[in-house]
PDB file of C-alpha atoms in Angstrom:
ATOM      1  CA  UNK A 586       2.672 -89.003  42.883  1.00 60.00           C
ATOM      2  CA  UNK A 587       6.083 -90.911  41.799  1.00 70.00           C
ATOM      3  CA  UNK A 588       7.982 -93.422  43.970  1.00 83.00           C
ATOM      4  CA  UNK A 589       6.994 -95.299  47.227  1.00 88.00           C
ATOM      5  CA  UNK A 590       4.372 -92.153  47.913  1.00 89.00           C
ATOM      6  CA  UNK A 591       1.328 -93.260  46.224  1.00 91.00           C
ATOM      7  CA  UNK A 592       2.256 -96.685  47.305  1.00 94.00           C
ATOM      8  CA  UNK A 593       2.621 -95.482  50.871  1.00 94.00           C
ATOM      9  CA  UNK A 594      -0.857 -93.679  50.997  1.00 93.00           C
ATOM     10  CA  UNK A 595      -2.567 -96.883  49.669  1.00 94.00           C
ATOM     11  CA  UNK A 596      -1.269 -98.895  52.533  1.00 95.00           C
ATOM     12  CA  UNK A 597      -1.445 -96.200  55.288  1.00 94.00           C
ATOM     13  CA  UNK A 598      -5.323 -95.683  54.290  1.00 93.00           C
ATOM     14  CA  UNK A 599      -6.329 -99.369  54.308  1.00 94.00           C
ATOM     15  CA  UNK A 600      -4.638-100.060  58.018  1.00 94.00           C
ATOM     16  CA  UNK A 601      -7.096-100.165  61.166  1.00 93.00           C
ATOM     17  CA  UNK A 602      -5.048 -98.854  63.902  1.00 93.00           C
ATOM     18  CA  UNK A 603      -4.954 -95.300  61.954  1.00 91.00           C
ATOM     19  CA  UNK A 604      -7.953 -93.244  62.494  1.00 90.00           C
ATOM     20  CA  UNK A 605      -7.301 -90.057  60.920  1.00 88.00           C
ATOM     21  CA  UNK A 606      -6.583 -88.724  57.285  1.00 87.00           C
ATOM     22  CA  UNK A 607      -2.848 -88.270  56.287  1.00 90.00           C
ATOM     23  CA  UNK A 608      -1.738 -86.408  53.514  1.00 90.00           C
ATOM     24  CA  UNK A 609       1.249 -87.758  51.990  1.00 91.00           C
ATOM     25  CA  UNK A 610       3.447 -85.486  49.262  1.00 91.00           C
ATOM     26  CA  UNK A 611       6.490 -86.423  47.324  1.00 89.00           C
ATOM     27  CA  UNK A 612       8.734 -83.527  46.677  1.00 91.00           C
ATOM     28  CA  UNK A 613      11.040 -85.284  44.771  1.00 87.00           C
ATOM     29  CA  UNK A 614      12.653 -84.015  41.803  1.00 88.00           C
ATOM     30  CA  UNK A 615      14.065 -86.047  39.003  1.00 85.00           C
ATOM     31  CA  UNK A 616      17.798 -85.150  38.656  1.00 86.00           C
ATOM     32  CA  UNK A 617      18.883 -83.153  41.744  1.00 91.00           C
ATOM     33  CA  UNK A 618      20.722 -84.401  44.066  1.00 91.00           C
ATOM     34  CA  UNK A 619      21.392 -83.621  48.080  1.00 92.00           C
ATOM     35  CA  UNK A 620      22.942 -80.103  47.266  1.00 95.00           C
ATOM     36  CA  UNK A 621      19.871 -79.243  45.732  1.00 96.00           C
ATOM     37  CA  UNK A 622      18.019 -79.690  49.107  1.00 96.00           C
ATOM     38  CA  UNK A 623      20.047 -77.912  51.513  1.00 96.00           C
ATOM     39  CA  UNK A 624      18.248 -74.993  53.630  1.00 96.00           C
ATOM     40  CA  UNK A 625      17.411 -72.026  51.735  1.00 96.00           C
ATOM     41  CA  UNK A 626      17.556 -73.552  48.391  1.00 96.00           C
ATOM     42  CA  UNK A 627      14.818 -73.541  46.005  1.00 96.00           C
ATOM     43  CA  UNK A 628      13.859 -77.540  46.739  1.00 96.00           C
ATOM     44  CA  UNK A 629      13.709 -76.816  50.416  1.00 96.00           C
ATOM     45  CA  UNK A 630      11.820 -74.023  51.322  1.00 95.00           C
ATOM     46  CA  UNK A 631       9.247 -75.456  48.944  1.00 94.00           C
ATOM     47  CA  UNK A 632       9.107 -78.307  51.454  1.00 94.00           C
ATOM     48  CA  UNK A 633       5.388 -78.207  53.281  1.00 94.00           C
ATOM     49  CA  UNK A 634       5.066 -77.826  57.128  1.00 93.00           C
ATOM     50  CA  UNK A 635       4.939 -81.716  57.920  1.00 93.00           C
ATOM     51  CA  UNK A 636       5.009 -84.478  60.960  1.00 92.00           C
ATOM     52  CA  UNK A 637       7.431 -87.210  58.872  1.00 92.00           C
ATOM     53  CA  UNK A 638      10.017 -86.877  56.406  1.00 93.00           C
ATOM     54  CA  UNK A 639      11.194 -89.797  54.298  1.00 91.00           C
ATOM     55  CA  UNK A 640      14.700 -88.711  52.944  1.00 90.00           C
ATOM     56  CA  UNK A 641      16.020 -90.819  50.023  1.00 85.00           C
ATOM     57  CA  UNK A 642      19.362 -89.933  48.972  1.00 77.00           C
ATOM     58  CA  UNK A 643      19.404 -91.738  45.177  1.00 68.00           C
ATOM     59  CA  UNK A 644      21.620 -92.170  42.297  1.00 69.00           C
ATOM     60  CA  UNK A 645      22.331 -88.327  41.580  1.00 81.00           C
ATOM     61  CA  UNK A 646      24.316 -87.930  44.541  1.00 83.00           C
ATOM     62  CA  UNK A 647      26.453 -90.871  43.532  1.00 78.00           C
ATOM     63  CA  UNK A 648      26.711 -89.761  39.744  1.00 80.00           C
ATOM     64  CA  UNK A 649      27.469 -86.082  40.875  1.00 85.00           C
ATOM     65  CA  UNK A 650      28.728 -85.899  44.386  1.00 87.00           C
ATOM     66  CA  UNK A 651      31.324 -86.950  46.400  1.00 87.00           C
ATOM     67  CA  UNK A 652      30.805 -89.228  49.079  1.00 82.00           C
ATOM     68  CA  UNK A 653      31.384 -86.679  52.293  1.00 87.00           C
ATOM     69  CA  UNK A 654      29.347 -83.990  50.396  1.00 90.00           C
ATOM     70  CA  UNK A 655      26.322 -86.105  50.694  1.00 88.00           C
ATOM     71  CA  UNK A 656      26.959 -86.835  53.968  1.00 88.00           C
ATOM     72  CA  UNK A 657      27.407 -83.476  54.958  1.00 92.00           C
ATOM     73  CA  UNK A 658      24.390 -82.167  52.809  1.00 94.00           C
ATOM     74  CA  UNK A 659      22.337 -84.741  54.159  1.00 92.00           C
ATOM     75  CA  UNK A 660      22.705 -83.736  57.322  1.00 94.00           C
ATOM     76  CA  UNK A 661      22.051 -80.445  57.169  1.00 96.00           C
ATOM     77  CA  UNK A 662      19.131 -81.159  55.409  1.00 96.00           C
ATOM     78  CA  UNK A 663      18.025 -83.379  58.386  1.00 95.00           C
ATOM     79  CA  UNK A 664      19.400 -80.595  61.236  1.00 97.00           C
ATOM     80  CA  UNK A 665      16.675 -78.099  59.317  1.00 97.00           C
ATOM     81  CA  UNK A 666      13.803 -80.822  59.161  1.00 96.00           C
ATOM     82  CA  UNK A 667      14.129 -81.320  62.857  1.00 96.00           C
ATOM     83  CA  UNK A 668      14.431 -77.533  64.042  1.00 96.00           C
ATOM     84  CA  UNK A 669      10.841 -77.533  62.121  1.00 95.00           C
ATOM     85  CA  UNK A 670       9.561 -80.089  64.412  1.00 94.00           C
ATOM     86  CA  UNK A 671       9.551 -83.109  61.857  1.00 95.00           C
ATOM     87  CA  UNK A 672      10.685 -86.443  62.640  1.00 93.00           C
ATOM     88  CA  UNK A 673      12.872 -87.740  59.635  1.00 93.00           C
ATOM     89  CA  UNK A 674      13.374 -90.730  58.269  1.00 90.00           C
ATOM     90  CA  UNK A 675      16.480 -91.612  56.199  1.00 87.00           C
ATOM     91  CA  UNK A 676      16.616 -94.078  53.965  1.00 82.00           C
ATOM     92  CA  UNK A 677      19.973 -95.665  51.746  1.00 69.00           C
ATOM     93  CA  UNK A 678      21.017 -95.287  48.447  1.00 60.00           C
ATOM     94  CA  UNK A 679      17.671 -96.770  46.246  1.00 58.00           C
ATOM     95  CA  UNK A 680      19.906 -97.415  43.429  1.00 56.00           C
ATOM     96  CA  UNK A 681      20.727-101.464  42.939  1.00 55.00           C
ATOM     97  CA  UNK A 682      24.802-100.733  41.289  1.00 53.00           C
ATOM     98  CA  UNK A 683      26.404 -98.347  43.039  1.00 50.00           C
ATOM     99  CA  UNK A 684      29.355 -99.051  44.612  1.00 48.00           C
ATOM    100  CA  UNK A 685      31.373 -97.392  47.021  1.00 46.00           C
ATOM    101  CA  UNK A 686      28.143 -96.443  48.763  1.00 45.00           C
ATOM    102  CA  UNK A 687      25.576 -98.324  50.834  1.00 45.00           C
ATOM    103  CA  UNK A 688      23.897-100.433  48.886  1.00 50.00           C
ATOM    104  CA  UNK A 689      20.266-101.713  49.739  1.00 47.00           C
ATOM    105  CA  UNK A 690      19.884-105.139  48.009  1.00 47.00           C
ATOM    106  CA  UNK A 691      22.558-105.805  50.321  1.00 52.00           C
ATOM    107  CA  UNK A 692      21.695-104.498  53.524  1.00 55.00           C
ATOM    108  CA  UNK A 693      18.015-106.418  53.396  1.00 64.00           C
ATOM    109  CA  UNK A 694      17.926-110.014  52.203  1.00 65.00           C
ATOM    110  CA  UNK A 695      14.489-109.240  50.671  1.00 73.00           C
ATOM    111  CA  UNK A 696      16.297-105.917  48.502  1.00 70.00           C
ATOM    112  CA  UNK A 697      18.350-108.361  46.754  1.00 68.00           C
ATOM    113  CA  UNK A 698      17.990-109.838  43.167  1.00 70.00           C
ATOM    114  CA  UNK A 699      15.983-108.795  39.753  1.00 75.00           C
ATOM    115  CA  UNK A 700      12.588-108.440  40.510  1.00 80.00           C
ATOM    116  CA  UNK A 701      12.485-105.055  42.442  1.00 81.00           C
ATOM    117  CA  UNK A 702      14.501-103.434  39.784  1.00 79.00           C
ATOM    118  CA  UNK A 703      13.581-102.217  36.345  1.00 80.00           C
ATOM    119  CA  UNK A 704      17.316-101.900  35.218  1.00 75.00           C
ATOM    120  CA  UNK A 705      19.167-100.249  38.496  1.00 70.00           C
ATOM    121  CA  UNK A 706      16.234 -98.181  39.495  1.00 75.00           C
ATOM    122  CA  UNK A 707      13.416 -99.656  41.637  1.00 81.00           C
ATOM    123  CA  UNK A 708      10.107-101.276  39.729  1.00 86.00           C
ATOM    124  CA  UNK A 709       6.940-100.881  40.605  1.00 89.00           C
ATOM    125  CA  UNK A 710       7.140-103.733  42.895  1.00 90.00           C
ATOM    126  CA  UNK A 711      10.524-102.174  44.471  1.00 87.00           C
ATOM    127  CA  UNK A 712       8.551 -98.942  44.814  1.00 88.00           C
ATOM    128  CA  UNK A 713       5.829-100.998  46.995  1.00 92.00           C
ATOM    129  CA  UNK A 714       8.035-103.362  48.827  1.00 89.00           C
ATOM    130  CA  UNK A 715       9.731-100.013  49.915  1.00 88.00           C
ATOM    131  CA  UNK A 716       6.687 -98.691  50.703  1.00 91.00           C
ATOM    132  CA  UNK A 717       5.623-101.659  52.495  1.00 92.00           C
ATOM    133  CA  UNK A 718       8.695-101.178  54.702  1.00 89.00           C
ATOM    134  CA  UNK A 719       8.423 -97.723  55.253  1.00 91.00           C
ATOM    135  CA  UNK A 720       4.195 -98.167  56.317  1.00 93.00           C
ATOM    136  CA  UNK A 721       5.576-100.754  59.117  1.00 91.00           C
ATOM    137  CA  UNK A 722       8.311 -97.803  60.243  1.00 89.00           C
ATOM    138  CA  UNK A 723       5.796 -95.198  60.529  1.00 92.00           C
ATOM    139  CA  UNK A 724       1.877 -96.757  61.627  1.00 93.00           C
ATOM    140  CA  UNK A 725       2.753 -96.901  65.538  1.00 91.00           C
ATOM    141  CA  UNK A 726       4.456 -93.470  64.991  1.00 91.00           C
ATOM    142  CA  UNK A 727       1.217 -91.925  63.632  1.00 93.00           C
ATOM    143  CA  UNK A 728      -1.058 -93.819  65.948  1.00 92.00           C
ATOM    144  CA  UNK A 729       1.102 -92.256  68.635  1.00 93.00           C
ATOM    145  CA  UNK A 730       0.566 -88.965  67.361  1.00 91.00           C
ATOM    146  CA  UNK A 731      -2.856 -89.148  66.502  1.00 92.00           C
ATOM    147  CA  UNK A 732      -3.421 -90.203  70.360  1.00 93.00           C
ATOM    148  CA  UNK A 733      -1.832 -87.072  71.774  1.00 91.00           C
ATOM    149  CA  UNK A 734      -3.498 -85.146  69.404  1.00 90.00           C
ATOM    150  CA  UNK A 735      -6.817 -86.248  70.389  1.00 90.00           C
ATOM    151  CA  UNK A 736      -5.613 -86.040  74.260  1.00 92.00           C
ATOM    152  CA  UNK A 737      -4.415 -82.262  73.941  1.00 90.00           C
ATOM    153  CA  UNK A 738      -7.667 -81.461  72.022  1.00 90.00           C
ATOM    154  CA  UNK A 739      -9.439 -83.122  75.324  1.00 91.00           C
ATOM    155  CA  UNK A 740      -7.685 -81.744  77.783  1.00 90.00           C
ATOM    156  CA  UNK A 741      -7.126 -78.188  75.977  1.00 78.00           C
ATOM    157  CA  UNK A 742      -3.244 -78.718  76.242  1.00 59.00           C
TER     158      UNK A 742
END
């Protein structure tokens, strides 16, 4: 598993307020870009049934799209997520030089300088730090879940 994903699962799995066993999958494909993932394509009905989805729009859709395409692909991408039930989670641009986009060593003090990069793509310590981030985003969200799992399994809701 490539990117923040294994990353993610390492952190998720050592926390104490999470009780159950989450499966985490990165469906990422080196090279496409947000066209690639609208509904019906290929990419997307791939996608597994799932509670979260982290949605990282990277450097393809800079080198290849144009800015309002994204945006629009994006959101269809996210309209479909949500129809299936999933919460979604969108994340900026993870590549450190483009410009003319959002750009997220600038948005977060701790994104900015060297040492997260390797080049203008995220190091392994970019990879975690984003990971780190993402953890925080989503552990009250899961407890939450887990609880109302466990209270409809109780209450045979």
């Amino acid at each position: 598993m490539g990117g923040p994903g294994r990353y993610l699962l390492d952190i998720l799995s050592r926390s104490n307020k999470i009780r159950q066993t989450w499966r985490i999958h990165n469906c990422g494909q080196p090279g496409s870009n947000s066209k690639d993932w609208i509904p019906k394509s290929v990419y997307f009905e791939r996608l597994p049934q799932a509670e979260f989805a982290i949605v990282i729009v990277g450097s393809n859709d800079y080198l290849s799209l144009a800015a309002q395409d994204t945006l629009d692909y994006v959101h269809m991408i996210c309209q479909e997520l949500e129809k299936r039930g999933t919460t979604v989670i969108l994340c900026p641009v993870s590549h450190k030089t483009i410009i003319g986009g959002p750009q997220m060593h600038e948005l977060n003090y701790e994104y900015r300088g060297d040492f997260l990069y390797n080049g203008d793509y995220f190091s392994a310590r970019g990879y975690k730090k984003l990971a780190s981030d993402l953890a925080d985003l989503l552990e009250n969200r899961m407890v939450k879940m887990e609880f109302n799992s466990l209270k409809n399994l109780l209450f045979k809701k």
